[in-house]
mmCIF file of C-alpha atoms in Angstrom:
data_model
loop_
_atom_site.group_PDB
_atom_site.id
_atom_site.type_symbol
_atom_site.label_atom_id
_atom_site.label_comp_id
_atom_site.label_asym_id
_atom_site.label_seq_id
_atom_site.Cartn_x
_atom_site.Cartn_y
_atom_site.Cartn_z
ATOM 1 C CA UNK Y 1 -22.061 6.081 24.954
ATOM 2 C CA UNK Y 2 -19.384 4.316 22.592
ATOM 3 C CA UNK Y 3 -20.414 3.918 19.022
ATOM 4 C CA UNK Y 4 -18.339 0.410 19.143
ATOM 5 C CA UNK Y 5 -19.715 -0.245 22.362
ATOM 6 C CA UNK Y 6 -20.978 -4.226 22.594
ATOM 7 C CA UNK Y 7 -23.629 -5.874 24.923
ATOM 8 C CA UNK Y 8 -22.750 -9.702 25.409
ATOM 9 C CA UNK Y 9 -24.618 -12.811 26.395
ATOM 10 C CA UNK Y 10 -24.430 -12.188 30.297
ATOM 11 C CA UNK Y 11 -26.332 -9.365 29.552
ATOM 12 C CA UNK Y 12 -30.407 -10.059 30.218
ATOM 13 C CA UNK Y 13 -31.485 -8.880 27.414
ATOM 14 C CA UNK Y 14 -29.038 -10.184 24.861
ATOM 15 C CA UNK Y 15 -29.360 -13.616 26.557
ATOM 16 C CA UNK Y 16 -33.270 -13.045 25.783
ATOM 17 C CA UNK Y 17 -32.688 -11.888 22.639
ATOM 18 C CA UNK Y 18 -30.529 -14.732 21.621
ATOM 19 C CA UNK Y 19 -32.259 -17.720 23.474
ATOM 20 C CA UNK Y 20 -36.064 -16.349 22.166
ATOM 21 C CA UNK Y 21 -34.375 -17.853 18.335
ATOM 22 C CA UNK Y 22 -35.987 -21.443 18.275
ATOM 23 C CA UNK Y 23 -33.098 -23.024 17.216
ATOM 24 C CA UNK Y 24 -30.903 -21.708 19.753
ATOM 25 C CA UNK Y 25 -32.976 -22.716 22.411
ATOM 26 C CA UNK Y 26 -34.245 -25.870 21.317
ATOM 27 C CA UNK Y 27 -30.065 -26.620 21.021
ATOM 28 C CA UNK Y 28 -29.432 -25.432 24.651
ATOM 29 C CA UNK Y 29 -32.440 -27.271 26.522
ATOM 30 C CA UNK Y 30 -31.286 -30.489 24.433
ATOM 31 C CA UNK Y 31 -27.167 -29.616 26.018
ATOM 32 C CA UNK Y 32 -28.668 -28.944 29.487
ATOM 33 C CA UNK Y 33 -31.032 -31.868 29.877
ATOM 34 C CA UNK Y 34 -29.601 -34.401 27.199
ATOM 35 C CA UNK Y 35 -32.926 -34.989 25.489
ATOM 36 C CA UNK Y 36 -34.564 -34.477 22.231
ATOM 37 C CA UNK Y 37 -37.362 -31.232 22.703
ATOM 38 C CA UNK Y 38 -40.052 -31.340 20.528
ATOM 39 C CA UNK Y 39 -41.159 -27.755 18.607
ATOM 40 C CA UNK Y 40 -40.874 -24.668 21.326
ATOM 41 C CA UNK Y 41 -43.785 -22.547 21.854
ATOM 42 C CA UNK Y 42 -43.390 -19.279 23.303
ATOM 43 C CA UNK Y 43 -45.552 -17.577 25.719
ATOM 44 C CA UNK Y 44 -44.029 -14.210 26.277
ATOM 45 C CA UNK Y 45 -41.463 -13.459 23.260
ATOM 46 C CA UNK Y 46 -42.211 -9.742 22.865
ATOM 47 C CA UNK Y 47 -42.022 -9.310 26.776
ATOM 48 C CA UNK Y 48 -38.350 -11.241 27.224
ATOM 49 C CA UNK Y 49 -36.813 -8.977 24.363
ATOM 50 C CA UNK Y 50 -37.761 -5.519 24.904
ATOM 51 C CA UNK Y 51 -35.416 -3.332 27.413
ATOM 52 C CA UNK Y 52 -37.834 -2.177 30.235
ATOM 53 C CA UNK Y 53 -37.546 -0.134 33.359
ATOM 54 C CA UNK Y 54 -39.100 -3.066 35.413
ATOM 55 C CA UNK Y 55 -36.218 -5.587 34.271
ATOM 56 C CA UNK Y 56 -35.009 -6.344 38.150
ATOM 57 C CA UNK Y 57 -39.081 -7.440 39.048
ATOM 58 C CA UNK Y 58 -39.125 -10.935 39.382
ATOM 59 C CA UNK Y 59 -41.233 -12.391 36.474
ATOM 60 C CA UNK Y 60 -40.560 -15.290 33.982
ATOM 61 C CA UNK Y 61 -37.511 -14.173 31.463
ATOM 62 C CA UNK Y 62 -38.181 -16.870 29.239
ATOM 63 C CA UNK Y 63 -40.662 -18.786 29.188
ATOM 64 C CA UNK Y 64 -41.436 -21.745 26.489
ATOM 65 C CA UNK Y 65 -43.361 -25.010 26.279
ATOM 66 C CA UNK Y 66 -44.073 -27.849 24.350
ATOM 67 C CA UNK Y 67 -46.936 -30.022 24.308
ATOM 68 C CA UNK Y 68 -46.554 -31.421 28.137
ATOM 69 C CA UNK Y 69 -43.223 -29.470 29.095
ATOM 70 C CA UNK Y 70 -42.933 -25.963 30.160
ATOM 71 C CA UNK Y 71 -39.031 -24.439 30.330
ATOM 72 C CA UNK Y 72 -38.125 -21.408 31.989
ATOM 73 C CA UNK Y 73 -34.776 -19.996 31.257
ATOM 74 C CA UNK Y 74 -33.413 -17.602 33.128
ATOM 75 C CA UNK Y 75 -29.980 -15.866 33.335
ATOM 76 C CA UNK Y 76 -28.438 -14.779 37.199
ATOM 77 C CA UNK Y 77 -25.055 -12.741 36.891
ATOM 78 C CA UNK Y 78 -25.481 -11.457 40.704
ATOM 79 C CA UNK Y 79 -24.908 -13.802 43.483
ATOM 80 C CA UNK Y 80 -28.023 -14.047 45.587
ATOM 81 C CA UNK Y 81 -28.941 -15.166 48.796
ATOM 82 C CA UNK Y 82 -32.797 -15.892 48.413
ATOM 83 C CA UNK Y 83 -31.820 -18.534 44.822
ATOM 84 C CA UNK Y 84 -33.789 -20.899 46.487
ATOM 85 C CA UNK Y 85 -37.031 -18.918 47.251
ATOM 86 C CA UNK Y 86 -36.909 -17.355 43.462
ATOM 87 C CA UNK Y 87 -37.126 -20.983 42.488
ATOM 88 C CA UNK Y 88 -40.353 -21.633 44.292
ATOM 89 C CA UNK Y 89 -41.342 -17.815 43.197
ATOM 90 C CA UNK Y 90 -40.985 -19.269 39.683
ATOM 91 C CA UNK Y 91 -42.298 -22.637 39.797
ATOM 92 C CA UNK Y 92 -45.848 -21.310 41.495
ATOM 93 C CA UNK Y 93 -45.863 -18.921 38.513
ATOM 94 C CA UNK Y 94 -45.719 -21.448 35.859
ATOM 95 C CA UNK Y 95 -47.936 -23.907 37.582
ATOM 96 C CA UNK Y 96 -50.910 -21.015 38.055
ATOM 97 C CA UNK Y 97 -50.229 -20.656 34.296
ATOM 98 C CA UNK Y 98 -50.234 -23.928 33.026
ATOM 99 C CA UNK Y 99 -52.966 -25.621 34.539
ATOM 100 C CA UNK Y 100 -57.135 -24.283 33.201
ATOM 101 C CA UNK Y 101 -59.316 -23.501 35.675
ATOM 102 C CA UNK Y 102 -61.275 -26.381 37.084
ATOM 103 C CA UNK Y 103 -58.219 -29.086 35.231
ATOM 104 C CA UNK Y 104 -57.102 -32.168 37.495
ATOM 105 C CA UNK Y 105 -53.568 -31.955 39.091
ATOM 106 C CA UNK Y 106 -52.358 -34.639 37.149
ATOM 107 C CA UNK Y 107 -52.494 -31.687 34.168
ATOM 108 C CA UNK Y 108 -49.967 -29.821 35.203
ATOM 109 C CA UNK Y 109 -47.094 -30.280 32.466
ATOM 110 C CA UNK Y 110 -43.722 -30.931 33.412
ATOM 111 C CA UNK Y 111 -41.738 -27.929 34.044
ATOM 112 C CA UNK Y 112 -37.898 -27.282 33.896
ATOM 113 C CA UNK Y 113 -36.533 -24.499 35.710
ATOM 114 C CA UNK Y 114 -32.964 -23.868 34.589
ATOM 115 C CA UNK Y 115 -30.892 -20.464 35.927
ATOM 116 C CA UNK Y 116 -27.944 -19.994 33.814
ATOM 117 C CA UNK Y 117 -25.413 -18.543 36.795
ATOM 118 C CA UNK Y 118 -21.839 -17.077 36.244
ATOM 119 C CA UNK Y 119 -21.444 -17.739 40.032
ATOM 120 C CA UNK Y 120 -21.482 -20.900 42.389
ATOM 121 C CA UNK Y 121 -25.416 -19.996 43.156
ATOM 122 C CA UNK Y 122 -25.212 -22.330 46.157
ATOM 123 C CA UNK Y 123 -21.533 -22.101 47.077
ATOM 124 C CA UNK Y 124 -20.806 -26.191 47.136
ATOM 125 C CA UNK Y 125 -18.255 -26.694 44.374
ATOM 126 C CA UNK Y 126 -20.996 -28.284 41.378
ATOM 127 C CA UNK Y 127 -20.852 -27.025 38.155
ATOM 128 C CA UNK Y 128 -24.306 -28.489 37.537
ATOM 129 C CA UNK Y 129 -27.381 -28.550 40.533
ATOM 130 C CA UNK Y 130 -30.003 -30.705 40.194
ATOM 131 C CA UNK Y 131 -32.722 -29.999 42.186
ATOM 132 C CA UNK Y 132 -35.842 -32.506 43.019
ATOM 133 C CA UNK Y 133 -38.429 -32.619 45.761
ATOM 134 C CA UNK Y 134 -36.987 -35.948 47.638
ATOM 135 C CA UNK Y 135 -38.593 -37.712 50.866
ATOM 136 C CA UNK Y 136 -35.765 -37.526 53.117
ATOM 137 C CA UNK Y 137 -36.548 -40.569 55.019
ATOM 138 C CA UNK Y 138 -36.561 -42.970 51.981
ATOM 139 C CA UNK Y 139 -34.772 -41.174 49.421
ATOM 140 C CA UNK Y 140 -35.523 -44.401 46.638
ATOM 141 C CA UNK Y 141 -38.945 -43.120 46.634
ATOM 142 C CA UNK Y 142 -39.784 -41.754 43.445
ATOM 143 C CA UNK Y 143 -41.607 -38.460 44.077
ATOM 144 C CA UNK Y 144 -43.259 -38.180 40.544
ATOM 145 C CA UNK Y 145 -43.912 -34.372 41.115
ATOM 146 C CA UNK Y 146 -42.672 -33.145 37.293
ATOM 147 C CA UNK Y 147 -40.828 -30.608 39.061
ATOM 148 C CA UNK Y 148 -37.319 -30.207 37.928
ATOM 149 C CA UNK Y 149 -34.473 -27.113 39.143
ATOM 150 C CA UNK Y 150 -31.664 -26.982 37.356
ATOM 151 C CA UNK Y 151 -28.938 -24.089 38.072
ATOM 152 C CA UNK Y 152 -25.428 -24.051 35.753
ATOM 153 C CA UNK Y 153 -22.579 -22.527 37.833
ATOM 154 C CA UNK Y 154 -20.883 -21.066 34.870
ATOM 155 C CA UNK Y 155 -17.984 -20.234 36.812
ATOM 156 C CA UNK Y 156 -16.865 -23.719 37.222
ATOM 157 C CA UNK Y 157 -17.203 -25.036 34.120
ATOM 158 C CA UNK Y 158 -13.967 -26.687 33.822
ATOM 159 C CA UNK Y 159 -15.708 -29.399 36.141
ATOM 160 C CA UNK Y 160 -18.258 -30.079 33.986
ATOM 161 C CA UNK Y 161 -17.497 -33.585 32.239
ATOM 162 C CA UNK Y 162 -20.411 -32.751 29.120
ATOM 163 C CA UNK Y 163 -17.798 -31.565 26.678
ATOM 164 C CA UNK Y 164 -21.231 -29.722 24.692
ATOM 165 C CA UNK Y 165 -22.298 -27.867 28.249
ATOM 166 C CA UNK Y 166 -18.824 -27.307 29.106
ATOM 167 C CA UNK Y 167 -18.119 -25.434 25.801
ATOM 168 C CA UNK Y 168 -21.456 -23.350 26.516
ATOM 169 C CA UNK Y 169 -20.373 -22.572 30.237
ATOM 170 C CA UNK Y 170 -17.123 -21.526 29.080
ATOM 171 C CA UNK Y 171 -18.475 -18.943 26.365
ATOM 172 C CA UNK Y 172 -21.125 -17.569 28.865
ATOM 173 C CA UNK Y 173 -18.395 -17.347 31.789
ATOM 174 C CA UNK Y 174 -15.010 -16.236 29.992
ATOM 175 C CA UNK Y 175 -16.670 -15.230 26.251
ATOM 176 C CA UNK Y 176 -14.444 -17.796 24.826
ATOM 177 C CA UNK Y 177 -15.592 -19.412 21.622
ATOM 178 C CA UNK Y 178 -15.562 -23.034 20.826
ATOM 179 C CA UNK Y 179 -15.195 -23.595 17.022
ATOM 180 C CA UNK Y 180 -16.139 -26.415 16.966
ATOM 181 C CA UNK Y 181 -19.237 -26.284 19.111
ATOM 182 C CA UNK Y 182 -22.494 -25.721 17.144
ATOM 183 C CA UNK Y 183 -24.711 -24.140 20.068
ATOM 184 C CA UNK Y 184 -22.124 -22.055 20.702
ATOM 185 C CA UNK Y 185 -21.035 -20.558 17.191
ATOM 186 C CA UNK Y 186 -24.877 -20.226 16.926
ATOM 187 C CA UNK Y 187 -25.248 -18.306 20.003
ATOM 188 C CA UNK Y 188 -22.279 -16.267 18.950
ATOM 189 C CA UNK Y 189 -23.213 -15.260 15.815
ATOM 190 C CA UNK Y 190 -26.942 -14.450 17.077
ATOM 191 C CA UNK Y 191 -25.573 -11.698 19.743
ATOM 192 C CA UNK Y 192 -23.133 -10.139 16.660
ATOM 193 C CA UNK Y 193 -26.203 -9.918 14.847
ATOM 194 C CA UNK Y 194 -28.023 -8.221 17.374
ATOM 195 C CA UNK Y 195 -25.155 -5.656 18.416
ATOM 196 C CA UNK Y 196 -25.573 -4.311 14.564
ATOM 197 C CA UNK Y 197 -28.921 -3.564 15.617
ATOM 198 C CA UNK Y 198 -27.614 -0.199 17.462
ATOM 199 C CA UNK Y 199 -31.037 1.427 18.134
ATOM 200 C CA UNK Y 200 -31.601 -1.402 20.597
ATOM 201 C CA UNK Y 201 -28.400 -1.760 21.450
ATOM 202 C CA UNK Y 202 -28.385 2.021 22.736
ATOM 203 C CA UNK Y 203 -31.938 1.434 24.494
ATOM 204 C CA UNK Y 204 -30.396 -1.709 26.292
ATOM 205 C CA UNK Y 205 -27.656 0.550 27.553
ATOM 206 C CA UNK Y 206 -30.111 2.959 28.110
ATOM 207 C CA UNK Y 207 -32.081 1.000 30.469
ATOM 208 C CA UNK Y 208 -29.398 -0.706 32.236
ATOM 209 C CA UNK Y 209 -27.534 2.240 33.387
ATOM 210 C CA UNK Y 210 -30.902 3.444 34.472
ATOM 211 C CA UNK Y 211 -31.338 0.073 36.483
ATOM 212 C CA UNK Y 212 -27.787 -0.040 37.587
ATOM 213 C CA UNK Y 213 -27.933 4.173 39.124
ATOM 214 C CA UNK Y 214 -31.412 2.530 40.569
ATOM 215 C CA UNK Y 215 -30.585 -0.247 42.574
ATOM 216 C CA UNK Y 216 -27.414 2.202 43.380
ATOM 217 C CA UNK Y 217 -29.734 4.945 44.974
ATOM 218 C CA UNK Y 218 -31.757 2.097 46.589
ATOM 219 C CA UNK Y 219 -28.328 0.537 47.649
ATOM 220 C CA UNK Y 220 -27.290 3.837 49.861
ATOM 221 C CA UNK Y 221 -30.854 4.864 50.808
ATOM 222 C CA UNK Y 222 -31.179 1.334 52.562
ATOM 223 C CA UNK Y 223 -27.687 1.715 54.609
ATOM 224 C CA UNK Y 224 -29.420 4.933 55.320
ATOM 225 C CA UNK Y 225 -31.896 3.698 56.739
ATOM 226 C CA UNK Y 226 -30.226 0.805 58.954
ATOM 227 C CA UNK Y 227 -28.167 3.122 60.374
ATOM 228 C CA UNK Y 228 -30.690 5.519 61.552
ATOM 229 C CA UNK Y 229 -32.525 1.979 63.032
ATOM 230 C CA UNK Y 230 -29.000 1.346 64.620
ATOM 231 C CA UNK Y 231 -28.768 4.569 66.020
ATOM 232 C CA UNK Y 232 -32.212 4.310 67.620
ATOM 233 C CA UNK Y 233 -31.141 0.780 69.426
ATOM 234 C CA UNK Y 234 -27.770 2.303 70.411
ATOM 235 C CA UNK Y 235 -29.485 4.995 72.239
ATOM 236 C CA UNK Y 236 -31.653 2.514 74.396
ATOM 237 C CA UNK Y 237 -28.339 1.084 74.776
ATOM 238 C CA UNK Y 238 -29.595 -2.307 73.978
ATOM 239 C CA UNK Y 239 -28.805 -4.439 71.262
ATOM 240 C CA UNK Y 240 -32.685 -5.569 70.699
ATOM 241 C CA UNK Y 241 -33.249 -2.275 69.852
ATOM 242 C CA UNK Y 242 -30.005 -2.326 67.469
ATOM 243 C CA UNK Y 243 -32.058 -5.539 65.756
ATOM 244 C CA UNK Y 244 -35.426 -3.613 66.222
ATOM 245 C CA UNK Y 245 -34.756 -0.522 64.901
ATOM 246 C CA UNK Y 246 -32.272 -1.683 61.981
ATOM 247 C CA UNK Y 247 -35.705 -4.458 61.242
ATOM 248 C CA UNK Y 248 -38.210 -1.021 61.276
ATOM 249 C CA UNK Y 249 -36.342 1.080 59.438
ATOM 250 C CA UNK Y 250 -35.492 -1.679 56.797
ATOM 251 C CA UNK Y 251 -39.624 -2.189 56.564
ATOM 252 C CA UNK Y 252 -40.347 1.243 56.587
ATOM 253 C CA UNK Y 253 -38.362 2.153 53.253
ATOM 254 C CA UNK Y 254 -38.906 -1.156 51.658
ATOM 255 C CA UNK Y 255 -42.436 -0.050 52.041
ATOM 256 C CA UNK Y 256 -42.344 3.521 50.799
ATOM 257 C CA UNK Y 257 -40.250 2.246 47.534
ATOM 258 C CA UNK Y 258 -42.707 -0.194 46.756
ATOM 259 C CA UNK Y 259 -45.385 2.703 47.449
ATOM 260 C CA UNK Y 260 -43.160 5.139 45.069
ATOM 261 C CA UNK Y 261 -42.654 2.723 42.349
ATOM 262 C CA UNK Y 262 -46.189 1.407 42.192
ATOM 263 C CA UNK Y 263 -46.903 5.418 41.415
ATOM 264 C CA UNK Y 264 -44.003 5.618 39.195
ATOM 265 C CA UNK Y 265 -42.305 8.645 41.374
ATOM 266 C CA UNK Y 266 -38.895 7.333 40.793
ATOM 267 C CA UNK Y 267 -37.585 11.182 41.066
ATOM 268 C CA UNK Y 268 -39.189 11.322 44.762
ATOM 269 C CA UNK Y 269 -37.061 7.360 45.898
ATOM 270 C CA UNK Y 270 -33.818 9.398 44.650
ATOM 271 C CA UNK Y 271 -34.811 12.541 46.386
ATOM 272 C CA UNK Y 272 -35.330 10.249 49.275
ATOM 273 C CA UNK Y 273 -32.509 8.402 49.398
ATOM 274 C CA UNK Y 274 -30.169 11.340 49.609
ATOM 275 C CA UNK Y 275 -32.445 13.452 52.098
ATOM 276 C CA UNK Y 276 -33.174 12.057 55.140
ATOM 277 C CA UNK Y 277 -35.913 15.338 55.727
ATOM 278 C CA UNK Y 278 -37.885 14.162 52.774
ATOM 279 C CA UNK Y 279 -37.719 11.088 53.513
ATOM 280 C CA UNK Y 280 -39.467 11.775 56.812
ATOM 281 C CA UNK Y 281 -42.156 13.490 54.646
ATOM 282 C CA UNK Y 282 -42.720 10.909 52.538
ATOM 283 C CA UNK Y 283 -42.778 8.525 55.457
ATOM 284 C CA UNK Y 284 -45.496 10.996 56.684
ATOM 285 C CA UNK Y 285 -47.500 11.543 53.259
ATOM 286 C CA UNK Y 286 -47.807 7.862 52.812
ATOM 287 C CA UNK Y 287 -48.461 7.131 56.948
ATOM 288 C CA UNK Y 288 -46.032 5.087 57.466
#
C-alpha cells in the first residue's frame, strides 16, 4: 500500500472516526435538523471506530442519544435498492434498545435516523428527504409517532438552499472545503488528524480491500448461481422455470454464505464461488 496513501470522509470508518468527536457531531445534527442538541451520549463508540471484517452487516454505525433523543448516523456511498427497508431495519433496532423492559410506549425517546448519501437514495431530484409516518387520507393529522428519517443526497447539494448543509454536502460529495464553514474545517481537520495515525490507517485499508475482494467473490458466485437456475428453466423450456430456478439457486447460496460466514469459513465461500463442484459439496455437507 502507499505510504502517502489517504482515507477520506466517504470512507465508513473515517466518517465514524470523525463524527464519534462530540463536537463534530453535536455541530452536524444541529446543520441537519436546525436545532440546539443537548450533551451526546454514546452507546457504541469503540464498536463505530474499529475496522472489522463484519463492516457490510447491517448494525447501527453511530449511534448517540441525549436525554429523550436517540440519533443514528449513518453514511451510504452505494446506491441501494432496499434504503427504505434498512430504515425500518434501523428504527426497530433503536426502539428494542431504547425502551426497559416492562416501560410504557409513550417511553420510547424520539429517534432521528439520518443516512448521509453521496447518491440520490430515492432517485426524485431532493437534496434533503424527510421522511414521516403520514395518514394518507388526512394528511393534517399529526401522527405524533417521534419517528423521524432523514436521508442527505450529497450529490445534489447545489439544491440545497441551507448555505451550512450545503457547505457540508459539498465537502462530503466533491472533498471541497469551505473556509469559512466551521463544521466543515472541523470535520476536515479531524480526518487529517486521523490519516497521521497510519497504523489504523493501514488496518482500514486492510479491511476494506478485504471487504471490497468479498462482496467481489460473492458478486460472481451469485451470477453463478442465477445462471445455473436459468439454465435449469431454459431446459424445461419455460420461462417459470427461468424465474424458478434463477429464485432457487439465488436461496440456495444466499443460504450456504450465511451458513459459511456464521462458521467463519470465508476460504470455503471463495473456493465456492469459483468451483461450481465444491459448491455442490458444500450444498451437500450443509443439506441444502
Amino acid at each position: 500500500m502507499d505510504e502517502q496513501a489517504t482515507v477520506s470522509i466517504t470512507n465508513q470508518f473515517m466518517f465514524n472516526r470523525v463524527m464519534i468527536q462530540k463536537d463534530i457531531c453535536k455541530d452536524f445534527l444541529e446543520c441537519v435538523l436546525n436545532k440546539q442538541i443537548d450533551d451526546l451520549i454514546y452507546k457504541n463508540a469503540e464498536q463505530a471506530i474499529e475496522p472489522r471484517l463484519d463492516f457490510k452487516s447491517v448494525r447501527l454505525d453511530l449511534f448517540a442519544k441525549t436525554k429523550h433523543e436517540v440519533f443514528d448516523i449513518e453514511l451510504q456511498i452505494q446506491q441501494r435498492a432496499d434504503i427504505a427497508r434498512r430504515y425500518r431495519y434501523y428504527q426497530a433496532s433503536i426502539d428494542t434498545t431504547s425502551l426497559d423492559k416492562g416501560a410504557d410506549y409513550d417511553k420510547l425517546d424520539t429517534s432521528y435516523i439520518i443516512f448521509v448519501c453521496n447518491h440520490d437514495p430515492f432517485k426524485a431530484g431532493l437534496p434533503v428527504y424527510e421522511i414521516e409516518p403520514i395518514c394518507r387520507q388526512d394528511t393534517s393529522l399529526d401522527i405524533d409517532s417521534g419517528i423521524h428519517w432523514i436521508a442527505l443526497n450529497c450529490k445534489d447539494y447545489k439544491k440545497t438552499k441551507d448555505k451550512h448543509l450545503l457547505s457540508f454536502m459539498e465537502y462530503v460529495s466533491t472533498g471541497k472545503i469551505d473556509k469559512q464553514d466551521k463544521l466543515v474545517t472541523s470535520i476536515a481537520c479531524a480526518v487529517d488528524r486521523a490519516n497521521k495515525d497510519r497504523g489504523w490507517v493501514n488496518k482500514v485499508f486492510s479491511v476494506s480491500t478485504i471487504g471490497e475482494d468479498w462482496e467481489r467473490e460473492v458478486r460472481i458466485a451469485r451470477r453463478a448461481a442465477l445462471k445455473e437456475g436459468e439454465e435449469r428453466g431454459l431446459e424445461r423450456g419455460l420461462k417459470r422455470g427461468i424465474l424458478q430456478g434463477r429464485a432457487e439457486a439465488e436461496m440456495r447460496y444466499a443460504e450456504l454464505t450465511k451458513l459459511l460466514l456464521s462458521k467463519k469459513r470465508e476460504n470455503d465461500l471463495f473456493k465456492a464461488s469459483e468451483d461450481p463442484a465444491y459448491r455442490e459439496q458444500l450444498f451437500a455437507e450443509f443439506g441444502i
